[in-house]
CSV table of C-alpha atoms in Angstrom, one decimal:
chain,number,residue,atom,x,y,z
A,1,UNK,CA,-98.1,171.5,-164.3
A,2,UNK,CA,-97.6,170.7,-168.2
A,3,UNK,CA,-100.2,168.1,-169.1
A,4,UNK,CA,-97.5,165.6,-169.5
A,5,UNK,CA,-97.9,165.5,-166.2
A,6,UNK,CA,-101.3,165.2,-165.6
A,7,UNK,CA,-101.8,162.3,-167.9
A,8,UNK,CA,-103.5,159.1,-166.3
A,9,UNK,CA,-102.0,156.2,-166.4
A,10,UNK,CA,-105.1,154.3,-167.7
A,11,UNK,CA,-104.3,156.2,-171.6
A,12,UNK,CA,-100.5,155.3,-171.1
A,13,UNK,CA,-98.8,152.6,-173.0
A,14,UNK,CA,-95.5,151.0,-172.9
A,15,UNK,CA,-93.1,150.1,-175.9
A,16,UNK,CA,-91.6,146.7,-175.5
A,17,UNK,CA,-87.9,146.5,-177.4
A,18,UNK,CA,-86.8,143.1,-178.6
A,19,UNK,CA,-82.6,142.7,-179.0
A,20,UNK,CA,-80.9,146.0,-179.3
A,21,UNK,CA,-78.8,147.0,-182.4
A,22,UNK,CA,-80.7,143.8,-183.7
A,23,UNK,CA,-83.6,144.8,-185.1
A,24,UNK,CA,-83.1,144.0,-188.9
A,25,UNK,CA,-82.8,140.4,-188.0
A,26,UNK,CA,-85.4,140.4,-185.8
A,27,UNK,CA,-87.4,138.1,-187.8
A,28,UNK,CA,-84.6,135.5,-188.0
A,29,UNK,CA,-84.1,135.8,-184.5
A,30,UNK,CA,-87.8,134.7,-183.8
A,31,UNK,CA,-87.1,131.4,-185.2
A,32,UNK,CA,-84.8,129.7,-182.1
A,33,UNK,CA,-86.9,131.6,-179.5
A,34,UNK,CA,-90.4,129.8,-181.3
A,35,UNK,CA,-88.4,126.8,-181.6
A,36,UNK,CA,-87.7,127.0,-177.8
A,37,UNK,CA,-91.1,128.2,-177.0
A,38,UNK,CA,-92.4,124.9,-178.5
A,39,UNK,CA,-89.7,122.6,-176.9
A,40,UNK,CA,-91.1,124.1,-173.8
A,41,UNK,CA,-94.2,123.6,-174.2
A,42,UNK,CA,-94.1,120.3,-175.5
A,43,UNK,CA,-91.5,118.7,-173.3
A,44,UNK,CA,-93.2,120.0,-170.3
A,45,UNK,CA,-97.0,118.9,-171.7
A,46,UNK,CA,-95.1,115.6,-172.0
A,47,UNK,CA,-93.8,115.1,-168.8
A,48,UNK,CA,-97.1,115.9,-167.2
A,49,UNK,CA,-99.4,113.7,-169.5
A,50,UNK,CA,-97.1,110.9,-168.5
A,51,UNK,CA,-96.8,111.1,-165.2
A,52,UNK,CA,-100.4,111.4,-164.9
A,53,UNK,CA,-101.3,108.4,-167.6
A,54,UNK,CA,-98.7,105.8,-165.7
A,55,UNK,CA,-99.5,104.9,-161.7
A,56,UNK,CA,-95.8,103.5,-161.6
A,57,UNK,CA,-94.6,107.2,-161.6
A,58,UNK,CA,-97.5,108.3,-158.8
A,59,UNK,CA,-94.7,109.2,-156.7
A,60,UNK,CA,-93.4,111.6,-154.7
A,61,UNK,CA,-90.2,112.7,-156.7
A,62,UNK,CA,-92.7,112.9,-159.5
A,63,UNK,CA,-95.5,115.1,-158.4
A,64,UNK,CA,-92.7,117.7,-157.4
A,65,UNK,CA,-91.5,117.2,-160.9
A,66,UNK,CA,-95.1,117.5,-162.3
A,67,UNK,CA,-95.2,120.9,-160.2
A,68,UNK,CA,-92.1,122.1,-162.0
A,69,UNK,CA,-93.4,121.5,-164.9
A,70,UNK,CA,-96.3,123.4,-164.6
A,71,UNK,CA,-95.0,126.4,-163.5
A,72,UNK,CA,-91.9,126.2,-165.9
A,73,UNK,CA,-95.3,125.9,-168.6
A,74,UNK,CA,-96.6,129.0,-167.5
A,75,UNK,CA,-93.7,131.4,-167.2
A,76,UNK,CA,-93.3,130.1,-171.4
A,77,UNK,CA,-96.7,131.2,-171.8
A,78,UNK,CA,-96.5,134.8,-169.9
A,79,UNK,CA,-93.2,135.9,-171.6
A,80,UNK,CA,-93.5,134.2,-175.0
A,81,UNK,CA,-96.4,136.2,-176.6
A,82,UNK,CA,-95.3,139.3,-176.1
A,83,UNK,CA,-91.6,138.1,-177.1
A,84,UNK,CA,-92.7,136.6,-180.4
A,85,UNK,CA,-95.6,139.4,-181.1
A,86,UNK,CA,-91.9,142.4,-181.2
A,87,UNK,CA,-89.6,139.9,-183.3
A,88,UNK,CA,-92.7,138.4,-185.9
A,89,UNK,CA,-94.7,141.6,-186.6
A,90,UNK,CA,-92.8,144.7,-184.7
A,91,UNK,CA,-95.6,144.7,-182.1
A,92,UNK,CA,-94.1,146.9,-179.3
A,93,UNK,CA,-97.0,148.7,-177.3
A,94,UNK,CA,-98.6,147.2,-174.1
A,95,UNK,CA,-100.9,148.8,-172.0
A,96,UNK,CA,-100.0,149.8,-168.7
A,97,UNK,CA,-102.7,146.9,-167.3
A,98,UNK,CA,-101.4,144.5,-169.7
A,99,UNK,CA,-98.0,144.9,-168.7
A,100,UNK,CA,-99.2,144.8,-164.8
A,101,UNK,CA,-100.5,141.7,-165.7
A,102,UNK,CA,-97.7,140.3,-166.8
A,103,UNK,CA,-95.1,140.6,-164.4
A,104,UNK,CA,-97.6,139.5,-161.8
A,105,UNK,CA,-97.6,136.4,-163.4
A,106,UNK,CA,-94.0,136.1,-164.1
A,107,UNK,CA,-93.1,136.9,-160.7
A,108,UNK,CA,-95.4,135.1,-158.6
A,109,UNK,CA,-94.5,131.9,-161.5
A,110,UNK,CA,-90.8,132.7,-160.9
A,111,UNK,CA,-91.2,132.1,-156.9
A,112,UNK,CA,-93.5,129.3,-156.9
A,113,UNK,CA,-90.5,128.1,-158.8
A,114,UNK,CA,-88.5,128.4,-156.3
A,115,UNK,CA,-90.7,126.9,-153.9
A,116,UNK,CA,-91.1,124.1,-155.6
A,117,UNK,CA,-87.3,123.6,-156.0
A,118,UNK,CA,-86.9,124.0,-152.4
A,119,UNK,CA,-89.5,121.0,-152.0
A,120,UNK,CA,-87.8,118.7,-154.3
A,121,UNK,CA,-84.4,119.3,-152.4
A,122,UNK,CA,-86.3,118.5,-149.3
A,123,UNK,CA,-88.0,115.2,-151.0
A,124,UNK,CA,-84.2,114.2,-151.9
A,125,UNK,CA,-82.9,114.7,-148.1
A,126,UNK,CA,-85.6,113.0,-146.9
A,127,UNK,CA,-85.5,109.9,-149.7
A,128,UNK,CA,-82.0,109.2,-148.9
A,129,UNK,CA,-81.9,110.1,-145.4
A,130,UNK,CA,-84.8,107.7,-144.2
A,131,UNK,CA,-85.6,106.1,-147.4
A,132,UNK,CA,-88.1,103.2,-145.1
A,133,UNK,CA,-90.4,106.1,-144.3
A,134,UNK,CA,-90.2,107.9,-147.5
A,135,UNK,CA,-93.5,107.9,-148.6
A,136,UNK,CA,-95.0,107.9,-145.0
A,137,UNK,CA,-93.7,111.0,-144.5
A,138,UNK,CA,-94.5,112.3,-148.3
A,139,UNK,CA,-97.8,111.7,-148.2
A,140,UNK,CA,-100.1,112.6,-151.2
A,141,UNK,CA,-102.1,114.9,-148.8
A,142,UNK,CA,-99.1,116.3,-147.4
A,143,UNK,CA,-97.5,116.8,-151.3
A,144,UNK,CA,-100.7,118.7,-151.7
A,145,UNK,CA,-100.7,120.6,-148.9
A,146,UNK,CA,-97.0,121.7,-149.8
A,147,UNK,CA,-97.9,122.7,-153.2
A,148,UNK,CA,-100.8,125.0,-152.4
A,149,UNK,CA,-98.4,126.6,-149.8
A,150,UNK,CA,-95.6,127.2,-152.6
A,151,UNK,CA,-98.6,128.9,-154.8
A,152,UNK,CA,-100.3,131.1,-151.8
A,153,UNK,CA,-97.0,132.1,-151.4
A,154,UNK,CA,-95.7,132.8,-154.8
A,155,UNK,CA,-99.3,134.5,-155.3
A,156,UNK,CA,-99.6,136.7,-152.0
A,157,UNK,CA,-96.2,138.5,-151.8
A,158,UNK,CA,-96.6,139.7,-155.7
A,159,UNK,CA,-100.4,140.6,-155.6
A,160,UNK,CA,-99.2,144.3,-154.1
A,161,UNK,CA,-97.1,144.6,-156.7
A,162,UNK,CA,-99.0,145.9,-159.4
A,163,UNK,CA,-101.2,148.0,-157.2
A,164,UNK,CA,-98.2,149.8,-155.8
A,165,UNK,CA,-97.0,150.6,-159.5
A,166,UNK,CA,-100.4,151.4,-160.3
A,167,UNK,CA,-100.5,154.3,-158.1
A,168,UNK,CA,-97.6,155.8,-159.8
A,169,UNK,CA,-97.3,158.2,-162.8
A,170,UNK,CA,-95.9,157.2,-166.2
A,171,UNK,CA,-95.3,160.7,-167.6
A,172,UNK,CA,-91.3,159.7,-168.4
A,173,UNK,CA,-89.8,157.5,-171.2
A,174,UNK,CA,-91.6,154.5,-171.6
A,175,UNK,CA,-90.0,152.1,-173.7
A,176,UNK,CA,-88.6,149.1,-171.9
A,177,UNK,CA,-85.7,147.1,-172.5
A,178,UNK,CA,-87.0,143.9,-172.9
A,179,UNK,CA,-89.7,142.2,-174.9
A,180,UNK,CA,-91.8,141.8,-171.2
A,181,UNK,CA,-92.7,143.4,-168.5
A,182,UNK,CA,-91.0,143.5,-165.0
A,183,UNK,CA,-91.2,145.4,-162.0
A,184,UNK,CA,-87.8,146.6,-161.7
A,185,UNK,CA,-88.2,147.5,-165.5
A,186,UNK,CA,-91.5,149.4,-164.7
A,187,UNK,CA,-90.3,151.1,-161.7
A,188,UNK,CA,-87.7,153.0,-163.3
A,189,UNK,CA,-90.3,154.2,-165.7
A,190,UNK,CA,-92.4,156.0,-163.3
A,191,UNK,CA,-92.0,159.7,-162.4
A,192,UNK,CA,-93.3,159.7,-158.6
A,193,UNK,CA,-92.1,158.1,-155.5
A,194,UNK,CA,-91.3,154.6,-155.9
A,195,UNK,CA,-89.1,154.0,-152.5
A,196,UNK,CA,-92.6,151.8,-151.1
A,197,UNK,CA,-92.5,150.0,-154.5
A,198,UNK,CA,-88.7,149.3,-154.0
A,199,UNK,CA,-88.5,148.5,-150.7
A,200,UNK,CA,-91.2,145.7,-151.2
A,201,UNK,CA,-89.8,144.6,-154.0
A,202,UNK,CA,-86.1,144.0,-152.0
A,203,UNK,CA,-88.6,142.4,-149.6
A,204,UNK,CA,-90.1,140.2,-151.7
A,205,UNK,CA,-86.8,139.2,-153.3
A,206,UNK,CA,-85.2,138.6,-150.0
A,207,UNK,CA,-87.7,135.7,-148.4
A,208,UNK,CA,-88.8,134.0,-151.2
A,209,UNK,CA,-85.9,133.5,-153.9
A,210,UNK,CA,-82.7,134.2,-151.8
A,211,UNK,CA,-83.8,132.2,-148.5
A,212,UNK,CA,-85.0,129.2,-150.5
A,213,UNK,CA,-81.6,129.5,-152.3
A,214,UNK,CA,-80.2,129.2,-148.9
A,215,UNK,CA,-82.5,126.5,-147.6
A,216,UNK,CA,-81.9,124.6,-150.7
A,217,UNK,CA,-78.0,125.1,-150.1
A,218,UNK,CA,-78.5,123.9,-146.3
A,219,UNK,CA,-80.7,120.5,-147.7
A,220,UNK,CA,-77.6,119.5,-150.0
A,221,UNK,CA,-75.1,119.9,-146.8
A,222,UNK,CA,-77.5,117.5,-144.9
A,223,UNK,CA,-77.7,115.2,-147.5
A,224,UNK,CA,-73.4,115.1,-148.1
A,225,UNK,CA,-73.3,114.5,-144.7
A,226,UNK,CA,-76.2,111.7,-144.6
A,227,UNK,CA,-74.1,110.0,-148.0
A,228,UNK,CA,-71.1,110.3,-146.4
A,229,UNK,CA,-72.1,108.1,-143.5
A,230,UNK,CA,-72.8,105.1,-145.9
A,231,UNK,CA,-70.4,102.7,-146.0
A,232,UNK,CA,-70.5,101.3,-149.3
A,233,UNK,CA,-69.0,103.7,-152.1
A,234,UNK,CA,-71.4,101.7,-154.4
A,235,UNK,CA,-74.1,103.0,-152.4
A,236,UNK,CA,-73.0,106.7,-151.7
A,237,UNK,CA,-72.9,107.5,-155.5
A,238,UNK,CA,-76.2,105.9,-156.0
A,239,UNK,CA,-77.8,108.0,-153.5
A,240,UNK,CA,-76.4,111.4,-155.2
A,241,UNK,CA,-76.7,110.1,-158.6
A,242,UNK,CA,-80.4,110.5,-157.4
A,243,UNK,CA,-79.8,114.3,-157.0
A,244,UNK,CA,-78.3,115.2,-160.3
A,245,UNK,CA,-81.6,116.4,-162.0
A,246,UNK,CA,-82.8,118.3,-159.3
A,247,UNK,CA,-79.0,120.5,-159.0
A,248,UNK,CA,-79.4,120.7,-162.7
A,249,UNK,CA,-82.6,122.4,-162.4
A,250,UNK,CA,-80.9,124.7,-159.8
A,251,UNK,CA,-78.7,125.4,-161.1
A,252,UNK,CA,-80.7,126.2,-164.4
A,253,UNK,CA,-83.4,128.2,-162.5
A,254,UNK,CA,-80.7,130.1,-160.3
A,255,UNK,CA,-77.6,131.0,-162.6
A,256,UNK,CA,-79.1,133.2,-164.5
A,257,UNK,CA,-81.3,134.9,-162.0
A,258,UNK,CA,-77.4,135.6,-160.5
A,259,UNK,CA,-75.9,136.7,-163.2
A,260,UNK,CA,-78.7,139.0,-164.4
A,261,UNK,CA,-78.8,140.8,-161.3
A,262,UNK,CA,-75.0,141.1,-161.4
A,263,UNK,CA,-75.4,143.1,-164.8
A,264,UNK,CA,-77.9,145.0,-164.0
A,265,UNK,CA,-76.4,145.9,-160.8
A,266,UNK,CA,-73.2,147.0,-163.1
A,267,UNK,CA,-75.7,147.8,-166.0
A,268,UNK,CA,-73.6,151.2,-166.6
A,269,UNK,CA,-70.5,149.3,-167.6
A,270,UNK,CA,-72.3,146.5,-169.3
A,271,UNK,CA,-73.7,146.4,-173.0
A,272,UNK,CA,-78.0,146.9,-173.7
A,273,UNK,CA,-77.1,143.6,-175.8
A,274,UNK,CA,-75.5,141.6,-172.7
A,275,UNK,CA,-78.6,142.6,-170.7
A,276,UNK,CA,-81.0,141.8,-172.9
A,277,UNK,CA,-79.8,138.5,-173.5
A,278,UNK,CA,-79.0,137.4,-170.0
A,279,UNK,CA,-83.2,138.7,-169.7
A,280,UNK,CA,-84.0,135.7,-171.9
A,281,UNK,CA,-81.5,133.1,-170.2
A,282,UNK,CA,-83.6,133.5,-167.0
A,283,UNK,CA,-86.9,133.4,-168.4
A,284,UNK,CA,-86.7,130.8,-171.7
A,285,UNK,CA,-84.1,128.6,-171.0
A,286,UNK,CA,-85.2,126.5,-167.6
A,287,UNK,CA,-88.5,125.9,-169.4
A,288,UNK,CA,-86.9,124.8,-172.1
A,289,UNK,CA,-84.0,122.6,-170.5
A,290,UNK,CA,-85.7,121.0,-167.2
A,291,UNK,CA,-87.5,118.3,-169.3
A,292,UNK,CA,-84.9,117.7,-171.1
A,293,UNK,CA,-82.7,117.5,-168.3
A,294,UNK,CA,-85.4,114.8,-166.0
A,295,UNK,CA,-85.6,112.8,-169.3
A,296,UNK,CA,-81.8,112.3,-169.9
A,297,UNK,CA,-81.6,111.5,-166.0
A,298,UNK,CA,-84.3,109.7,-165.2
A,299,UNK,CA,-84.2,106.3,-166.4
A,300,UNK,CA,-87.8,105.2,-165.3
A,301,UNK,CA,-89.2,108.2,-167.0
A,302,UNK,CA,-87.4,108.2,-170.1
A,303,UNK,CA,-88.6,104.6,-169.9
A,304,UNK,CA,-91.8,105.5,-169.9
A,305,UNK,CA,-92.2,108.2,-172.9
A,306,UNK,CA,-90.2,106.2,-175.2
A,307,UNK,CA,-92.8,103.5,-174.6
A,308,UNK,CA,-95.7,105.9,-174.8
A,309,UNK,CA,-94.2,107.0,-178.3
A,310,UNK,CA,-93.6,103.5,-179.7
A,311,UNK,CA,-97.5,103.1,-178.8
């Protein structure tokens, strides 16, 4: 066996790649994606400091929103870095732990996204559904309880994940096709069996982000059918005027996740370039646009950080 072969995968590296073909721009290209790293970072830093500062906003709808918030903070802060460090100063290599360190974040991040879209679809079935007991049922105890279910969840089906791609061997190509690291990505670098990593990996995908999808689907058919109940007209756009955000946060969140696993799946017929930049949709852009999004929509919060910037 050629010592290719034999090497460990503790003295391996992987090479990051920014936007193919685009390399000489790379440095202009780094301006929009810091410009949308900081309107992440801000906007979501914002929401949270205000609904912390203001006890009008201690509600339901806006803990779940302060939970989105946080995780859409994080995924900006595990994919950023490394995306900035290739475009600013052409810094591809990661180490193998690095990179395992990574995805495990942006993984179990993406999922508790999920999860925590899920929960605001049920907090909008059950505020216009039976809106006297709304926040008997949401308790704060209860919220919490939810929320450290969505994380133990989002936490325990990615933990294997890095350990089963530790086990393999690295002794193929290693340069990646995106400016971070995921496990698909990393799988196809490795040169032993990976059908354990795969098959957990389907797994994974299959009850966390596709059966929420579903649940979240089945929530907004409970709620047309609640609406369409009311009598008044007056009333029935109201209540799903009160659910515009939160489908615009799906919608954001799940879209993209779609259509990048549509081009990959068809990643033969489809341009490096296409991929690369549907990669970056998923990851940069619901950070980016779900504060913007519960700011335009919400009038009580928009309220309430246009006052705190007048102070």
């Amino acid at each position: 066996m050629s010592d290719v072969n034999d090497t460990k995968f503790s003295f391996a590296v992987f090479l990051l790649t920014g936007i193919p073909g685009q390399e000489d721009v790379h440095l202009w290209i780094s301006i929009p994606f810091f410009l949308m790293y900081v309107i992440s970072v801000l906007g979501n830093s914002v929401i949270l400091f205000i609904i912390k500062t203001d006890p009008s906003l201690h509600e339901p709808m806006y803990i779940f929103l302060s939970m989105l918030a946080v995780t859409d903070l994080g995924l900006s802060i595990s994919t950023m870095p490394t995306t900035l460090g290739i475009f600013l100063f052409n810094a591809r290599e990661i180490s193998l732990d690095a990179c395992f360190a990574q995805l495990f974040f942006i993984h179990s991040l993406s999922y508790i996204e999920s999860s925590v879209l899920l929960l605001m679809a049920l907090d909008r079935f059950i505020a216009i559904s039976n809106p006297l007991r709304y926040t008997s049922i949401l308790t704060l105890l209860r919220i919490a309880k939810m929320g450290l279910a969505c994380v133990l969840r989002g936490v325990a089906v990615v933990f294997p994940l890095p350990f089963l791609l530790k086990r393999s061997q690295y002794c193929q190509a290693n340069v990646l096709s995106r400016s971070y690291c995921l496990n698909q990505e990393v799988m196809k670098m490795a040169c032993s069996d990976i059908r354990v990593s795969s098959i957990y990996g389907f797994f994974v995908t299959v009850s966390t982000a596709m059966l929420d999808s579903l649940l979240i689907l089945l929530s907004y058919i409970m709620i047309l059918k609640t609406v369409l109940r009311i009598a008044s007209h007056a009333e029935c756009v109201r209540a799903l005027s009160t659910c515009v955000s939160h489908l615009c946060a799906v919608l954001l969140f799940y879209t993209p996740g779609i259509g990048l696993s549509i081009v990959q799946r068809f990643g033969n017929s489809s341009s490096p370039l296409l991929q690369s930049l549907m990669g970056y949709v998923y990851l940069l852009v619901p950070p980016m646009m779900n504060p913007i999004v519960y700011s335009l929509k919400s009038k009580h919060l928009r309220a309430r950080i246009i006052r705190a910037f007048k102070k």
